[in-house]
């Protein structure tokens, strides 16, 4: 799996949600119920919150801590992956008004500590961070140079995945961070952005075959080859010290 690592600067941290004196937004109304048999999974982002049906707590934890790579969280009990819940969370009207004035990425960033607070309150979550060394791929600019077209930073990011025999990823105004998130799930390693491109955004089309076979030109290029030839990016194997979320305690949620 490819993903972004948690930051590694600083010592291992105790759980903390905000700076002293800060007044973060919170979900004012929260409903958590066991999913009924036959419920279909769904996820809905609404102006005043979100609604998830047939979701699991391990998924909620990953959303709360922006984890897209399995090995960046340890200690989740198996029931968090198998017991489904319906979750409905709403915010106050003044928060809705403010959210209308910010980007979806800014809202998502704000909601992460809100989800953490939800888990601490309703599931008695306790956690800390540790540094661990993992096998990774560093994403760097290839020697041939960058081949993506830079887009205005104020453009809204969009992605589209298509293809049957191969995969076609079309990105508009995507940062390298967003590219990494989109590519998560490949080759069993964490991917870390070492391009130095920061928050620059790019337009590109990337075509590769997840089942690329040797000596078969019709199978299409591998992701590694496609990244270098089509985008001017390269994956370099390495080992890095990254910050891992350790779950010390999580209980089944208190229900309505």
mmCIF file of N, CA, C and O in Angstrom, residues 3-62:
data_model
loop_
_atom_site.group_PDB
_atom_site.id
_atom_site.type_symbol
_atom_site.label_atom_id
_atom_site.label_comp_id
_atom_site.label_asym_id
_atom_site.label_seq_id
_atom_site.Cartn_x
_atom_site.Cartn_y
_atom_site.Cartn_z
ATOM 1 N N UNK A 3 1.164 5.348 0.780
ATOM 2 C CA UNK A 3 0.456 6.321 1.591
ATOM 3 C C UNK A 3 1.404 7.381 2.106
ATOM 4 O O UNK A 3 2.593 7.333 1.869
ATOM 5 N N UNK A 4 0.846 8.322 2.842
ATOM 6 C CA UNK A 4 1.635 9.378 3.454
ATOM 7 C C UNK A 4 1.893 9.011 4.898
ATOM 8 O O UNK A 4 0.992 8.590 5.610
ATOM 9 N N UNK A 5 3.111 9.207 5.386
ATOM 10 C CA UNK A 5 3.435 8.916 6.764
ATOM 11 C C UNK A 5 3.001 10.033 7.680
ATOM 12 O O UNK A 5 2.898 11.178 7.282
ATOM 13 N N UNK A 6 2.752 9.674 8.951
ATOM 14 C CA UNK A 6 2.529 10.690 9.949
ATOM 15 C C UNK A 6 3.841 11.416 10.188
ATOM 16 O O UNK A 6 4.917 10.871 9.981
ATOM 17 N N UNK A 7 3.820 12.673 10.638
ATOM 18 C CA UNK A 7 5.048 13.424 10.851
ATOM 19 C C UNK A 7 5.937 12.752 11.880
ATOM 20 O O UNK A 7 5.447 12.108 12.803
ATOM 21 N N UNK A 8 7.243 12.937 11.742
ATOM 22 C CA UNK A 8 8.174 12.265 12.642
ATOM 23 C C UNK A 8 8.888 13.224 13.569
ATOM 24 O O UNK A 8 9.668 12.805 14.405
ATOM 25 N N UNK A 9 8.682 14.523 13.422
ATOM 26 C CA UNK A 9 9.384 15.477 14.263
ATOM 27 C C UNK A 9 8.840 15.429 15.682
ATOM 28 O O UNK A 9 7.670 15.199 15.923
ATOM 29 N N UNK A 10 9.730 15.694 16.667
ATOM 30 C CA UNK A 10 9.288 15.765 18.046
ATOM 31 C C UNK A 10 9.275 14.405 18.716
ATOM 32 O O UNK A 10 9.420 13.369 18.102
ATOM 33 N N UNK A 11 9.080 14.414 20.012
ATOM 34 C CA UNK A 11 9.060 13.182 20.775
ATOM 35 C C UNK A 11 7.719 12.498 20.629
ATOM 36 O O UNK A 11 6.761 13.067 20.140
ATOM 37 N N UNK A 12 7.653 11.234 21.103
ATOM 38 C CA UNK A 12 6.379 10.537 21.106
ATOM 39 C C UNK A 12 5.375 11.353 21.898
ATOM 40 O O UNK A 12 5.682 11.893 22.958
ATOM 41 N N UNK A 13 4.151 11.421 21.388
ATOM 42 C CA UNK A 13 3.173 12.332 21.950
ATOM 43 C C UNK A 13 2.095 11.589 22.715
ATOM 44 O O UNK A 13 1.649 10.533 22.332
ATOM 45 N N UNK A 14 1.646 12.193 23.822
ATOM 46 C CA UNK A 14 0.430 11.749 24.473
ATOM 47 C C UNK A 14 -0.735 12.270 23.651
ATOM 48 O O UNK A 14 -0.587 13.195 22.859
ATOM 49 N N UNK A 15 -1.928 11.691 23.856
ATOM 50 C CA UNK A 15 -3.058 12.157 23.081
ATOM 51 C C UNK A 15 -3.354 13.615 23.417
ATOM 52 O O UNK A 15 -3.342 14.037 24.557
ATOM 53 N N UNK A 16 -3.583 14.401 22.401
ATOM 54 C CA UNK A 16 -3.897 15.814 22.563
ATOM 55 C C UNK A 16 -4.704 16.244 21.365
ATOM 56 O O UNK A 16 -4.443 15.823 20.245
ATOM 57 N N UNK A 17 -5.678 17.102 21.596
ATOM 58 C CA UNK A 17 -6.578 17.473 20.527
ATOM 59 C C UNK A 17 -6.449 18.919 20.110
ATOM 60 O O UNK A 17 -6.719 19.273 18.985
ATOM 61 N N UNK A 18 -6.044 19.789 21.002
ATOM 62 C CA UNK A 18 -5.935 21.185 20.601
ATOM 63 C C UNK A 18 -4.988 21.922 21.519
ATOM 64 O O UNK A 18 -4.633 21.444 22.587
ATOM 65 N N UNK A 19 -4.537 23.083 21.063
ATOM 66 C CA UNK A 19 -3.655 23.902 21.870
ATOM 67 C C UNK A 19 -4.436 24.478 23.046
ATOM 68 O O UNK A 19 -5.654 24.657 22.981
ATOM 69 N N UNK A 20 -3.728 24.806 24.147
ATOM 70 C CA UNK A 20 -4.401 25.385 25.303
ATOM 71 C C UNK A 20 -5.155 26.652 24.899
ATOM 72 O O UNK A 20 -4.639 27.505 24.183
ATOM 73 N N UNK A 21 -6.377 26.772 25.390
ATOM 74 C CA UNK A 21 -7.153 27.960 25.102
ATOM 75 C C UNK A 21 -7.923 27.910 23.814
ATOM 76 O O UNK A 21 -8.766 28.763 23.545
ATOM 77 N N UNK A 22 -7.654 26.899 22.955
ATOM 78 C CA UNK A 22 -8.354 26.805 21.678
ATOM 79 C C UNK A 22 -9.778 26.321 21.900
ATOM 80 O O UNK A 22 -10.070 25.608 22.849
ATOM 81 N N UNK A 23 -10.689 26.721 21.012
ATOM 82 C CA UNK A 23 -12.075 26.299 21.081
ATOM 83 C C UNK A 23 -12.468 25.665 19.760
ATOM 84 O O UNK A 23 -13.039 26.311 18.888
ATOM 85 N N UNK A 24 -12.119 24.388 19.574
ATOM 86 C CA UNK A 24 -12.398 23.731 18.303
ATOM 87 C C UNK A 24 -13.885 23.472 18.119
ATOM 88 O O UNK A 24 -14.646 23.411 19.080
ATOM 89 N N UNK A 25 -14.286 23.314 16.878
ATOM 90 C CA UNK A 25 -15.662 22.930 16.603
ATOM 91 C C UNK A 25 -15.889 21.499 17.081
ATOM 92 O O UNK A 25 -14.960 20.694 17.169
ATOM 93 N N UNK A 26 -17.135 21.194 17.411
ATOM 94 C CA UNK A 26 -17.485 19.855 17.856
ATOM 95 C C UNK A 26 -18.779 19.442 17.173
ATOM 96 O O UNK A 26 -19.529 20.280 16.674
ATOM 97 N N UNK A 27 -19.021 18.139 17.149
ATOM 98 C CA UNK A 27 -20.317 17.640 16.704
ATOM 99 C C UNK A 27 -21.285 17.785 17.873
ATOM 100 O O UNK A 27 -21.080 17.204 18.937
ATOM 101 N N UNK A 28 -22.344 18.562 17.666
ATOM 102 C CA UNK A 28 -23.279 18.817 18.749
ATOM 103 C C UNK A 28 -24.327 17.714 18.887
ATOM 104 O O UNK A 28 -24.883 17.513 19.959
ATOM 105 N N UNK A 29 -24.616 17.020 17.804
ATOM 106 C CA UNK A 29 -25.573 15.916 17.832
ATOM 107 C C UNK A 29 -24.892 14.697 17.211
ATOM 108 O O UNK A 29 -24.405 14.761 16.075
ATOM 109 N N UNK A 30 -24.833 13.601 17.951
ATOM 110 C CA UNK A 30 -24.174 12.383 17.473
ATOM 111 C C UNK A 30 -25.088 11.192 17.723
ATOM 112 O O UNK A 30 -25.544 10.978 18.855
ATOM 113 N N UNK A 31 -25.349 10.426 16.693
ATOM 114 C CA UNK A 31 -26.135 9.201 16.810
ATOM 115 C C UNK A 31 -25.291 8.033 16.325
ATOM 116 O O UNK A 31 -24.760 8.062 15.209
ATOM 117 N N UNK A 32 -25.147 7.005 17.169
ATOM 118 C CA UNK A 32 -24.423 5.788 16.794
ATOM 119 C C UNK A 32 -25.309 4.593 17.116
ATOM 120 O O UNK A 32 -25.722 4.408 18.260
ATOM 121 N N UNK A 33 -25.590 3.779 16.103
ATOM 122 C CA UNK A 33 -26.444 2.610 16.277
ATOM 123 C C UNK A 33 -25.847 1.427 15.524
ATOM 124 O O UNK A 33 -25.246 1.618 14.456
ATOM 125 N N UNK A 34 -26.004 0.217 16.034
ATOM 126 C CA UNK A 34 -25.570 -0.964 15.263
ATOM 127 C C UNK A 34 -26.336 -1.032 13.947
ATOM 128 O O UNK A 34 -27.542 -0.760 13.904
ATOM 129 N N UNK A 35 -25.642 -1.367 12.883
ATOM 130 C CA UNK A 35 -26.306 -1.474 11.576
ATOM 131 C C UNK A 35 -27.222 -2.694 11.557
ATOM 132 O O UNK A 35 -26.877 -3.760 12.081
ATOM 133 N N UNK A 36 -28.373 -2.541 10.927
ATOM 134 C CA UNK A 36 -29.289 -3.656 10.768
ATOM 135 C C UNK A 36 -28.802 -4.568 9.651
ATOM 136 O O UNK A 36 -28.199 -4.093 8.685
ATOM 137 N N UNK A 37 -29.034 -5.863 9.752
ATOM 138 C CA UNK A 37 -28.649 -6.791 8.669
ATOM 139 C C UNK A 37 -29.242 -6.340 7.338
ATOM 140 O O UNK A 37 -30.402 -5.923 7.274
ATOM 141 N N UNK A 38 -28.448 -6.399 6.303
ATOM 142 C CA UNK A 38 -28.917 -6.011 4.983
ATOM 143 C C UNK A 38 -28.710 -4.551 4.656
ATOM 144 O O UNK A 38 -28.954 -4.120 3.519
ATOM 145 N N UNK A 39 -28.239 -3.753 5.628
ATOM 146 C CA UNK A 39 -27.961 -2.343 5.366
ATOM 147 C C UNK A 39 -26.800 -2.223 4.387
ATOM 148 O O UNK A 39 -25.776 -2.899 4.538
ATOM 149 N N UNK A 40 -26.940 -1.364 3.406
ATOM 150 C CA UNK A 40 -25.876 -1.152 2.435
ATOM 151 C C UNK A 40 -24.910 -0.079 2.926
ATOM 152 O O UNK A 40 -25.338 0.922 3.501
ATOM 153 N N UNK A 41 -23.608 -0.272 2.721
ATOM 154 C CA UNK A 41 -22.649 0.752 3.116
ATOM 155 C C UNK A 41 -22.855 2.035 2.311
ATOM 156 O O UNK A 41 -23.094 1.994 1.103
ATOM 157 N N UNK A 42 -22.785 3.174 2.989
ATOM 158 C CA UNK A 42 -22.868 4.463 2.306
ATOM 159 C C UNK A 42 -22.151 5.508 3.126
ATOM 160 O O UNK A 42 -21.974 5.356 4.342
ATOM 161 N N UNK A 43 -21.733 6.569 2.453
ATOM 162 C CA UNK A 43 -21.047 7.672 3.119
ATOM 163 C C UNK A 43 -21.540 8.971 2.516
ATOM 164 O O UNK A 43 -21.443 9.168 1.299
ATOM 165 N N UNK A 44 -22.066 9.845 3.355
ATOM 166 C CA UNK A 44 -22.622 11.103 2.875
ATOM 167 C C UNK A 44 -22.054 12.276 3.664
ATOM 168 O O UNK A 44 -22.194 12.330 4.896
ATOM 169 N N UNK A 45 -21.390 13.187 2.945
ATOM 170 C CA UNK A 45 -20.924 14.432 3.547
ATOM 171 C C UNK A 45 -22.005 15.474 3.324
ATOM 172 O O UNK A 45 -22.371 15.766 2.179
ATOM 173 N N UNK A 46 -22.502 16.052 4.415
ATOM 174 C CA UNK A 46 -23.580 17.016 4.336
ATOM 175 C C UNK A 46 -23.086 18.387 4.798
ATOM 176 O O UNK A 46 -22.044 18.483 5.464
ATOM 177 N N UNK A 47 -23.803 19.458 4.463
ATOM 178 C CA UNK A 47 -23.382 20.792 4.913
ATOM 179 C C UNK A 47 -23.236 20.899 6.426
ATOM 180 O O UNK A 47 -22.400 21.664 6.915
ATOM 181 N N UNK A 48 -24.032 20.115 7.169
ATOM 182 C CA UNK A 48 -23.998 20.214 8.625
ATOM 183 C C UNK A 48 -23.385 18.995 9.314
ATOM 184 O O UNK A 48 -23.584 18.781 10.505
ATOM 185 N N UNK A 49 -22.650 18.174 8.578
ATOM 186 C CA UNK A 49 -22.009 17.026 9.197
ATOM 187 C C UNK A 49 -21.834 15.876 8.239
ATOM 188 O O UNK A 49 -21.579 16.068 7.051
ATOM 189 N N UNK A 50 -21.980 14.644 8.758
ATOM 190 C CA UNK A 50 -21.828 13.474 7.898
ATOM 191 C C UNK A 50 -22.737 12.360 8.387
ATOM 192 O O UNK A 50 -23.169 12.319 9.544
ATOM 193 N N UNK A 51 -23.008 11.405 7.481
ATOM 194 C CA UNK A 51 -23.767 10.213 7.821
ATOM 195 C C UNK A 51 -23.087 9.019 7.180
ATOM 196 O O UNK A 51 -22.829 9.018 5.978
ATOM 197 N N UNK A 52 -22.781 8.013 7.988
ATOM 198 C CA UNK A 52 -22.180 6.767 7.506
ATOM 199 C C UNK A 52 -23.111 5.620 7.865
ATOM 200 O O UNK A 52 -23.590 5.541 9.000
ATOM 201 N N UNK A 53 -23.365 4.733 6.916
ATOM 202 C CA UNK A 53 -24.119 3.519 7.230
ATOM 203 C C UNK A 53 -23.235 2.310 6.958
ATOM 204 O O UNK A 53 -22.430 2.299 6.024
ATOM 205 N N UNK A 54 -23.408 1.305 7.814
ATOM 206 C CA UNK A 54 -22.648 0.054 7.736
ATOM 207 C C UNK A 54 -21.138 0.329 7.635
ATOM 208 O O UNK A 54 -20.426 -0.185 6.784
ATOM 209 N N UNK A 55 -20.664 1.173 8.563
ATOM 210 C CA UNK A 55 -19.240 1.474 8.626
ATOM 211 C C UNK A 55 -18.662 0.850 9.889
ATOM 212 O O UNK A 55 -19.405 0.444 10.790
ATOM 213 N N UNK A 56 -17.343 0.767 9.962
ATOM 214 C CA UNK A 56 -16.693 0.144 11.105
ATOM 215 C C UNK A 56 -15.833 1.173 11.844
ATOM 216 O O UNK A 56 -15.445 2.195 11.286
ATOM 217 N N UNK A 57 -15.536 0.875 13.098
ATOM 218 C CA UNK A 57 -14.773 1.825 13.900
ATOM 219 C C UNK A 57 -13.331 1.951 13.428
ATOM 220 O O UNK A 57 -12.719 3.006 13.578
ATOM 221 N N UNK A 58 -12.766 0.889 12.868
ATOM 222 C CA UNK A 58 -11.403 1.037 12.362
ATOM 223 C C UNK A 58 -11.373 2.045 11.218
ATOM 224 O O UNK A 58 -10.424 2.816 11.087
ATOM 225 N N UNK A 59 -12.441 2.092 10.412
ATOM 226 C CA UNK A 59 -12.530 3.078 9.348
ATOM 227 C C UNK A 59 -12.641 4.484 9.920
ATOM 228 O O UNK A 59 -12.014 5.431 9.418
ATOM 229 N N UNK A 60 -13.416 4.637 10.990
ATOM 230 C CA UNK A 60 -13.570 5.950 11.620
ATOM 231 C C UNK A 60 -12.251 6.418 12.228
ATOM 232 O O UNK A 60 -11.898 7.603 12.136
ATOM 233 N N UNK A 61 -11.509 5.503 12.842
ATOM 234 C CA UNK A 61 -10.200 5.860 13.411
ATOM 235 C C UNK A 61 -9.262 6.339 12.311
ATOM 236 O O UNK A 61 -8.556 7.344 12.459
ATOM 237 N N UNK A 62 -9.244 5.647 11.178
ATOM 238 C CA UNK A 62 -8.362 6.040 10.077
ATOM 239 C C UNK A 62 -8.737 7.411 9.538
ATOM 240 O O UNK A 62 -7.866 8.215 9.198
#
